[in-house]
Tab-separated table of C-alpha atoms and ligand atoms in Angstrom:
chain	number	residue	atom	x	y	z
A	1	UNK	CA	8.339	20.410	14.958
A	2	UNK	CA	9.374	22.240	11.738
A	3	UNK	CA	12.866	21.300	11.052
A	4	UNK	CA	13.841	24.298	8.739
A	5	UNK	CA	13.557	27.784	7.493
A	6	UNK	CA	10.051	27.527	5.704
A	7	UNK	CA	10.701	27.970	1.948
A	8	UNK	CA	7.363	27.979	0.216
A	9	UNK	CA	9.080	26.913	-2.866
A	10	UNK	CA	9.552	23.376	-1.479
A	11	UNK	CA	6.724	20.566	-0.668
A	12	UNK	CA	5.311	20.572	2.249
A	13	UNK	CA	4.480	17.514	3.841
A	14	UNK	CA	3.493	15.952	7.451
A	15	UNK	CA	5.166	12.827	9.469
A	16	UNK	CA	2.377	11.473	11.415
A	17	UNK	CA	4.382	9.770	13.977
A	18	UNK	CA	8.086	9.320	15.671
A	19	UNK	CA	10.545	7.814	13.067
A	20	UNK	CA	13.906	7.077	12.335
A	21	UNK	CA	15.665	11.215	12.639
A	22	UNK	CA	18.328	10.085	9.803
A	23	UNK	CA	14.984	9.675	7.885
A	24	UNK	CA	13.204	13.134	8.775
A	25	UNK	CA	16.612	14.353	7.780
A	26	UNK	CA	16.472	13.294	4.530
A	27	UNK	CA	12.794	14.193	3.761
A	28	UNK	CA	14.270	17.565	5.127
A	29	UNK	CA	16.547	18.071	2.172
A	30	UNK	CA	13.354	17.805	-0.053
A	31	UNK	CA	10.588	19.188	1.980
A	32	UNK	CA	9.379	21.837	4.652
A	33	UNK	CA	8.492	18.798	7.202
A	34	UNK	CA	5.840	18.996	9.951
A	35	UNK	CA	7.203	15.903	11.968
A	36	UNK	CA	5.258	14.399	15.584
A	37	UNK	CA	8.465	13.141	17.078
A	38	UNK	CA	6.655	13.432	20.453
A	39	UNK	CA	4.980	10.390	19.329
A	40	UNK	CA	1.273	10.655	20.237
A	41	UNK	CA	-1.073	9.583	17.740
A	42	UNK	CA	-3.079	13.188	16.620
A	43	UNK	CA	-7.155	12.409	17.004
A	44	UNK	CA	-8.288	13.233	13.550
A	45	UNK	CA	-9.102	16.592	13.383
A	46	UNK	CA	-5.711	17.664	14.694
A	47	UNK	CA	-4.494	15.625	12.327
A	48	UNK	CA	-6.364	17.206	9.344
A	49	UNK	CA	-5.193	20.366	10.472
A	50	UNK	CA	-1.533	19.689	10.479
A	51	UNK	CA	-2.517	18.647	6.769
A	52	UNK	CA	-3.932	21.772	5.712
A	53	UNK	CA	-1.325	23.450	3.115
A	54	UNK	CA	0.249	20.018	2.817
A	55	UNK	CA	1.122	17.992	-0.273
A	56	UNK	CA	2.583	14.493	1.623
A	57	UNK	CA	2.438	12.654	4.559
A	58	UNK	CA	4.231	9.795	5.769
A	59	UNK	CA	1.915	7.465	7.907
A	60	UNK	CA	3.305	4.307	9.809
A	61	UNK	CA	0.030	1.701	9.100
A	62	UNK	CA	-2.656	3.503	11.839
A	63	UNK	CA	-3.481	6.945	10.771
A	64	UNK	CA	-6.541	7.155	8.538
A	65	UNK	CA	-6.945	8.635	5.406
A	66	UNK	CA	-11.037	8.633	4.886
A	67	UNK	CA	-13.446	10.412	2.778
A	68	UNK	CA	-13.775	13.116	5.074
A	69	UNK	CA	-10.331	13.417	6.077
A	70	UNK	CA	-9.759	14.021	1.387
A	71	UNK	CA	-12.380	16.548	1.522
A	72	UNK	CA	-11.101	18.686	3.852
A	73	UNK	CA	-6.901	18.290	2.642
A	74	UNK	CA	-7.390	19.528	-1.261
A	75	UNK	CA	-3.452	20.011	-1.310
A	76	UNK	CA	-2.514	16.866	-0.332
A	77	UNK	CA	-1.184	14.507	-3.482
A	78	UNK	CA	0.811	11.250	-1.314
A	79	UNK	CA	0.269	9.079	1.768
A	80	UNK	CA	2.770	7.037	2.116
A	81	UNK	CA	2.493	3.910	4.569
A	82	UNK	CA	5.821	2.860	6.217
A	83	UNK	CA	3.774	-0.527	6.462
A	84	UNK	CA	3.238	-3.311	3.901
A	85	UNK	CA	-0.617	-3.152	5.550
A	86	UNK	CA	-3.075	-0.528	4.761
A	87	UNK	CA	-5.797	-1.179	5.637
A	88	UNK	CA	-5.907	2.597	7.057
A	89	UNK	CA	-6.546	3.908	3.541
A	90	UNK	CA	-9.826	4.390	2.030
A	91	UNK	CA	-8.165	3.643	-1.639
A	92	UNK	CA	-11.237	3.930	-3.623
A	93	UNK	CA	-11.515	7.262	-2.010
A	94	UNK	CA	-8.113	8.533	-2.585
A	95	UNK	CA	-7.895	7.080	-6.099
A	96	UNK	CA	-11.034	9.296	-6.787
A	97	UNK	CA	-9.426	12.402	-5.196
A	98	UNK	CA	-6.445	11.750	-7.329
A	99	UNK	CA	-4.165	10.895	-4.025
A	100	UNK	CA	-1.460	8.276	-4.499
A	101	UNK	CA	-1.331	6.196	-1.846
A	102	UNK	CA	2.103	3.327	-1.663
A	103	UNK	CA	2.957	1.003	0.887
A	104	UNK	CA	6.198	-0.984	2.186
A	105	UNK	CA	5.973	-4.278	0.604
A	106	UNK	CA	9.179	-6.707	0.405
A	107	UNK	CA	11.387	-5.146	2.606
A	108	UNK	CA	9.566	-6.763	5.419
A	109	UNK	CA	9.062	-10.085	4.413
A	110	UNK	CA	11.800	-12.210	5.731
A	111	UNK	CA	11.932	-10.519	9.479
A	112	UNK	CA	8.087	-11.102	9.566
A	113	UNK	CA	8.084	-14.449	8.102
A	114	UNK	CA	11.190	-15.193	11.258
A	115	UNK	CA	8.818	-13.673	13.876
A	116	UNK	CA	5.781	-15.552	12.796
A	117	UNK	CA	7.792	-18.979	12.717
A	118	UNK	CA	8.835	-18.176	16.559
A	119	UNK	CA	5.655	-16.639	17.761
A	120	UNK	CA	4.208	-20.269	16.439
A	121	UNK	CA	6.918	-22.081	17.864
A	122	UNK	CA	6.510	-20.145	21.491
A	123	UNK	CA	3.006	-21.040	21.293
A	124	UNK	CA	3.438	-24.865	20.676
A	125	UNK	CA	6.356	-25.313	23.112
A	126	UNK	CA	4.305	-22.934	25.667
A	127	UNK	CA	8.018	-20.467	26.116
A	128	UNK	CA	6.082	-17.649	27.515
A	129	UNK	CA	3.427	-19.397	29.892
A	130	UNK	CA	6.562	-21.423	31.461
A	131	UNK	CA	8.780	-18.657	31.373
A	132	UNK	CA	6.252	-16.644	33.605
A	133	UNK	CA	5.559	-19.866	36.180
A	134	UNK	CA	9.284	-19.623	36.264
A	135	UNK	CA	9.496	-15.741	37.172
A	136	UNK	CA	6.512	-16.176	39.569
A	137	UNK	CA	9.031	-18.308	41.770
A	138	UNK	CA	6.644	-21.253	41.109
A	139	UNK	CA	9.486	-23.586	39.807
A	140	UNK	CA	10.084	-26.209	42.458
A	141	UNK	CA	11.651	-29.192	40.056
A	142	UNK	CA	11.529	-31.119	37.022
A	143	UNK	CA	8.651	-32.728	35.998
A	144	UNK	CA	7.998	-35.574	33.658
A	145	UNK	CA	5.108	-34.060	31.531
A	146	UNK	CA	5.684	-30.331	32.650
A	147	UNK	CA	4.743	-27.745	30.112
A	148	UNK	CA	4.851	-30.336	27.380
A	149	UNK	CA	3.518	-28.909	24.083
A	150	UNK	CA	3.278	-30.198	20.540
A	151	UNK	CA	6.106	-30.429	18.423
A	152	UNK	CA	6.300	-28.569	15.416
A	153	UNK	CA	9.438	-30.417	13.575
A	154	UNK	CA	8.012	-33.245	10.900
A	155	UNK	CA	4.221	-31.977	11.460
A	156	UNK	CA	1.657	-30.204	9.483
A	157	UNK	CA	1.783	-26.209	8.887
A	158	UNK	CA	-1.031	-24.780	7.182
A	159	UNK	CA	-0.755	-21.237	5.582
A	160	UNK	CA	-3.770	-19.057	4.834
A	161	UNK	CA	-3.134	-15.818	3.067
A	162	UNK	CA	0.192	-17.161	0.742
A	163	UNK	CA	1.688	-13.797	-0.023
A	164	UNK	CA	5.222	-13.564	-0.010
A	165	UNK	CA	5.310	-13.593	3.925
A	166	UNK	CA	3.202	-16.880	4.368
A	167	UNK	CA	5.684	-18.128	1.927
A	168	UNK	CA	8.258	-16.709	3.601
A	169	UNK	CA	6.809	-18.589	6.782
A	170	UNK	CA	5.936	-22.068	4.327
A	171	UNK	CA	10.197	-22.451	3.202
A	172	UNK	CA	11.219	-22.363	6.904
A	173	UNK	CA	9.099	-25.051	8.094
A	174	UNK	CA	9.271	-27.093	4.995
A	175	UNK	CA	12.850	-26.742	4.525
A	176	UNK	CA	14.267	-26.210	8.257
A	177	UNK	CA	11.857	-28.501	10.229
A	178	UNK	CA	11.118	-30.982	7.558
A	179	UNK	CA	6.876	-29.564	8.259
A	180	UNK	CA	4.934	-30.860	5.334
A	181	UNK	CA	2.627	-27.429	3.919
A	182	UNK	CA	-0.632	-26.672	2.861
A	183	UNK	CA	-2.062	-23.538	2.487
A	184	UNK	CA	-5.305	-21.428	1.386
A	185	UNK	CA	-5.318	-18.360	-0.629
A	186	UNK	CA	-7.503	-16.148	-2.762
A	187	UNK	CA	-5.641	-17.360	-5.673
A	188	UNK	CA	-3.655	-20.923	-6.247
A	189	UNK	CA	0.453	-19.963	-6.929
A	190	UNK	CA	1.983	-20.910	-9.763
A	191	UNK	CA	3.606	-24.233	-9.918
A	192	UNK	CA	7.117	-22.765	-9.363
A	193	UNK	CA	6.094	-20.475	-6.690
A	194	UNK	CA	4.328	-23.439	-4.869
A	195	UNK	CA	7.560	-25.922	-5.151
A	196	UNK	CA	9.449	-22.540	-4.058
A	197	UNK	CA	7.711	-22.494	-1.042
A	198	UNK	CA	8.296	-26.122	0.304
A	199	UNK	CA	6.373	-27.740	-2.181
A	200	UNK	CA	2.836	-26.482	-0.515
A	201	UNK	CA	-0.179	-27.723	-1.238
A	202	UNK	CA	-3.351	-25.755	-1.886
A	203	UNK	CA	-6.179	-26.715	-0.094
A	204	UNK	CA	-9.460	-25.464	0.843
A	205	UNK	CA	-9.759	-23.565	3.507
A	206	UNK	CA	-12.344	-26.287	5.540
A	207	UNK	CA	-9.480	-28.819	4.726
A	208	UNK	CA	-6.684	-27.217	5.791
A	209	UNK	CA	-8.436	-26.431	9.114
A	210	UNK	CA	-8.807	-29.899	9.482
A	211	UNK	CA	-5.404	-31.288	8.779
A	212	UNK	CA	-3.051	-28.602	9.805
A	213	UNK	CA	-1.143	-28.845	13.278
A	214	UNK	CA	-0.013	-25.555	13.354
A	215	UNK	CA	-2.148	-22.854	11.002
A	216	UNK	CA	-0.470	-19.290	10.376
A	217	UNK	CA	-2.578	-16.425	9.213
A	218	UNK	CA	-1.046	-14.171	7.449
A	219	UNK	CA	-4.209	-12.160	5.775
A	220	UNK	CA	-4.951	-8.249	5.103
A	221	UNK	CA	-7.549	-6.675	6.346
A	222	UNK	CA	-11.162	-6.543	4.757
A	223	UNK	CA	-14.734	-6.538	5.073
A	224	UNK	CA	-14.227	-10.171	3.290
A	225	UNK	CA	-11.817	-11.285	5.863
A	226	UNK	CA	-13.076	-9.524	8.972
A	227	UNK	CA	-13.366	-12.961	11.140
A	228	UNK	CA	-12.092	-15.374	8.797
A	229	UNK	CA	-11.194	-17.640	11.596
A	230	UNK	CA	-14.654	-17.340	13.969
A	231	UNK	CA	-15.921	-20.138	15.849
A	232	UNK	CA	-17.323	-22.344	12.630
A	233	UNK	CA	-13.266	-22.360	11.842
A	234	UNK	CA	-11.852	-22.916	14.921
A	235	UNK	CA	-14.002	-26.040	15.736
A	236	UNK	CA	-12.712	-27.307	12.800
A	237	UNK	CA	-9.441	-27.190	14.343
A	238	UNK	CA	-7.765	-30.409	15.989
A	239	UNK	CA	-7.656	-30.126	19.786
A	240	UNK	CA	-4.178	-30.336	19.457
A	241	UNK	CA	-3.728	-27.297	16.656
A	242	UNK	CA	-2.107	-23.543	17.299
A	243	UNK	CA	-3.213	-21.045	15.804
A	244	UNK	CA	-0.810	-17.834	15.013
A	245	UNK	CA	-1.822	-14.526	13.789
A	246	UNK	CA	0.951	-12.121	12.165
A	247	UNK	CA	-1.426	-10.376	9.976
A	248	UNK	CA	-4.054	-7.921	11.022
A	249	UNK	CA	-6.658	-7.697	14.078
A	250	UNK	CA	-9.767	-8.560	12.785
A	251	UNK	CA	-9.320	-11.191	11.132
A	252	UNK	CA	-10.031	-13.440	13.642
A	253	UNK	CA	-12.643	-13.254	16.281
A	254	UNK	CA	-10.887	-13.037	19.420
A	255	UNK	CA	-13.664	-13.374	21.273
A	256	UNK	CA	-14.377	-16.817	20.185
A	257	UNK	CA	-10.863	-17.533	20.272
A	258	UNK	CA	-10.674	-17.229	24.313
A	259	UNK	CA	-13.140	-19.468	24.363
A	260	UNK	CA	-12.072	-21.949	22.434
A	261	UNK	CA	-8.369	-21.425	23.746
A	262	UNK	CA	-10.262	-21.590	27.404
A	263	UNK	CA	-12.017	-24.509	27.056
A	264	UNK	CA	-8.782	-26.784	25.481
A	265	UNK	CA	-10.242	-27.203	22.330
A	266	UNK	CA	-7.324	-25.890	20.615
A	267	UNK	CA	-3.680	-26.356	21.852
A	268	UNK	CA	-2.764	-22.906	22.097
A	269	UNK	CA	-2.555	-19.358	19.697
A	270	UNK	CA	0.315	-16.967	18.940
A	271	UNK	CA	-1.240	-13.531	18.445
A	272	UNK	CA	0.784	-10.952	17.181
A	273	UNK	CA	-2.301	-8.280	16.092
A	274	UNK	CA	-5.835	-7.879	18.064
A	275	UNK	CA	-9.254	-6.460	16.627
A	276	UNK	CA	-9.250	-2.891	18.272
A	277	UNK	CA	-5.494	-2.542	18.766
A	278	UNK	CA	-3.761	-1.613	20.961
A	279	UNK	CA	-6.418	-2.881	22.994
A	280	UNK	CA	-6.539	-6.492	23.495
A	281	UNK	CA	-9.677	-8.480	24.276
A	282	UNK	CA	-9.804	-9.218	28.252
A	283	UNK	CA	-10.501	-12.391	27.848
A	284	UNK	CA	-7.161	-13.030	26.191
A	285	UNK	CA	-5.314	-11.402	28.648
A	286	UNK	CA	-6.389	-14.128	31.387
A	287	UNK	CA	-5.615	-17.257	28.978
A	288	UNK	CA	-2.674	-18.478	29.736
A	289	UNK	CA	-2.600	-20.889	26.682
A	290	UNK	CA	-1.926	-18.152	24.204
A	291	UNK	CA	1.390	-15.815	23.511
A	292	UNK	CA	0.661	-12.129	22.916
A	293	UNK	CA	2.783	-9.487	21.642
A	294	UNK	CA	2.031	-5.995	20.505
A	295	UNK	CA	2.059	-5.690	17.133
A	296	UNK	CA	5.870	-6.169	16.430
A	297	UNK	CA	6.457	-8.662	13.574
A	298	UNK	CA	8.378	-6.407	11.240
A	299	UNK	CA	10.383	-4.967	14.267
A	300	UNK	CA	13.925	-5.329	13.794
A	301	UNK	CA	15.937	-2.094	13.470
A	302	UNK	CA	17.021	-2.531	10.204
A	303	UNK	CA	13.945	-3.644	8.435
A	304	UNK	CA	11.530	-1.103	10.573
A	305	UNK	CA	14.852	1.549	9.063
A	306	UNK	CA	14.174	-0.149	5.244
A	307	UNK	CA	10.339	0.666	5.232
A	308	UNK	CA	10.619	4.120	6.541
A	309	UNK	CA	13.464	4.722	3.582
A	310	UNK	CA	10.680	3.018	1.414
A	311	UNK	CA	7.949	5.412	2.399
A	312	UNK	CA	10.115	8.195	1.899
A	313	UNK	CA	11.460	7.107	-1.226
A	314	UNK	CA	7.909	7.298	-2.164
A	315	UNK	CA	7.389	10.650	-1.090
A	316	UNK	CA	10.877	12.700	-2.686
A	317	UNK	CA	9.833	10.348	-6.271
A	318	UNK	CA	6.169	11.317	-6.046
A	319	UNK	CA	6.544	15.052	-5.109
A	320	UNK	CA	9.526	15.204	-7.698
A	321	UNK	CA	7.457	14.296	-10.319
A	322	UNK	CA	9.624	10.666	-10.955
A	323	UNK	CA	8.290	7.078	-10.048
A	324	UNK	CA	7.563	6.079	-7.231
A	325	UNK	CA	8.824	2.372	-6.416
A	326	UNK	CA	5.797	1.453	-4.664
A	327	UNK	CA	2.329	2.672	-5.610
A	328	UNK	CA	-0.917	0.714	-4.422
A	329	UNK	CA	-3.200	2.806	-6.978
A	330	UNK	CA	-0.934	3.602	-9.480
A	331	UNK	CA	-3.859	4.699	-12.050
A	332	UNK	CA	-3.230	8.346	-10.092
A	333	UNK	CA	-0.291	8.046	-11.529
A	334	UNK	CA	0.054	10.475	-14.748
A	335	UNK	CA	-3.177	11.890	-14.209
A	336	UNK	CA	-2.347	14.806	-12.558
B	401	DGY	C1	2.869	-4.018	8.229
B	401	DGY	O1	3.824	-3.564	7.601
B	401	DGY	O2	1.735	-4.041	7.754
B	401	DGY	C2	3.147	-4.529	9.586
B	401	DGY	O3	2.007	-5.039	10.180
B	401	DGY	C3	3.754	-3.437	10.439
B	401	DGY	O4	2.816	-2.444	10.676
């Protein structure tokens, strides 16, 4: 929908997909805004048509912005991802197009960090499989060793990818369930940020593996990380281990997850984000050792509200010719 009068005097941009309307109302007092608030994802050439004649567009994490998709928008100058991911921009690409491209970092952290510390926690005290013998009307008493998991207070959490949500994730265990913390990362944190974090300890990745009761991945997207965690890692694992996945599909092999999460030779898995979302792998739908949700980490209202405010921040600053707060190549920046 076009929300006012055109004026060709004023930026034009695109909203790829339904957000907040106080939002698109704002971006309306700066731009002539094409906005898809009926929500269904545009296949990508309806998508680079909507473009055409377009400087901006605000993107929630899925819509991608490829060499192709550059060619064929010359006008367009901003994508800005309401997601701290983005893994949906080609940045090389857009860098060499001279398209800034931000993201939604910090605003997030703390609601993901809480959502990864309960999707763990529902995996090793097995909340969802019980809850659903419960609703199946299966529940016919107490039992002594009935859905017994593994307890998470006082045991080991390992952390790999130790950005500021796996160290978001690192203080609550260390400092709310007394959980002693390693964790693996491209680079080792600085003494301060390490003690910050529950005094974690960096390990190798092979070690950690080993040790850890409960591992949390909390990793980007990459050809370097596609199936970090494939079946070499996971039979590193202890049988009694969870694994828990907050960051993006992909990352793990979920095919050799179900198998290992089939065969009991890990506890359980927390899985939050699924190579080829918003599909999920049929063989995880039929374990029942492993809690699945659809992708919604950073969703509370008001932090899903804060990183749409961010991504439009990004746009008015950008478009306005000021700073924007967020940049991911910011060498576009002053070259245009
Ligand atoms: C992010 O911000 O990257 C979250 O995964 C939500 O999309």
């Amino acid at each position: 929908m076009t929300i006012t009068a055109p004026d060709s005097s004023r930026p034009r941009i695109v909203i790829a997909r339904a957000i907040f309307p106080e939002v698109i109302e704002q971006l309306a007092q700066h731009f002539e805004v094409e906005s898809n608030q009926a929500d269904t994802a545009w296949p990508q050439d309806e998508f680079i048509r909507r473009l055409q004649g377009k400087q901006g567009v605000l993107t929630t994490g899925g819509e991608r912005i490829n060499v192709a998709l550059l060619a064929a928008c010359p006008d367009l100058k901003i994508c800005a991802n309401m997601s701290v991911g983005y893994n949906n921009f080609d940045v090389p690409a857009m860098t060499a197009a001279g398209v800034l491209a931000t993201n939604a970092p910090g605003v997030l952290t703390e609601t993901t960090a809480d959502f990864g510390f309960a999707l763990m926690m529902a995996a090793a005290r097995r909340v969802t499989e019980s809850e659903h013998y419960l609703r199946a009307g299966q529940w016919h008493g107490w039992r002594y060793d009935q859905f017994a998991g593994v307890d998470v207070h006082g045991s080991t959490l390992g952390v790999i990818g130790m950005g500021r949500i796996g160290q978001g994730i690192a203080r609550r265990g260390a400092l709310g369930f007394g959980m002693n913390v390693l964790y693996h990362n491209r680079n080792r944190l600085s003494a301060t940020d390490e003690a910050a974090a529950g005094n974690a300890r960096y390990v190798t990745k092979q070690e950690l593996l080993q040790t850890a009761d409960h591992v949390v991945l909390v990793l980007p997207y990459s050809a370097q990380t596609r199936h970090a965690i494939g079946a070499p890692e996971l039979a590193l694992m202890k049988p009694t281990a969870t694994l828990t996945n907050i960051g993006r599909g992909g990352t793990v092999d979920d095919v050799a997850l179900a198998a290992v999460l089939r065969a009991g030779r890990i506890a359980a898995a927390g899985l939050d984000v699924f190579e080829g979302e918003p599909k999920v792998h049929p063989d995880l739908l039929v374990c029942t050792n492993v809690v699945l949700t659809p992708h919604i980490a950073s969703a509370s209202l008001p932090t899903r509200r804060a990183m749409a405010d961010l991504a439009a921040r990004n746009l008015i600053a950008h478009l306005s010719g000021s700073q924007p707060p967020t940049p991911i190549n910011p060498e576009v920046l002053g070259t245009g």
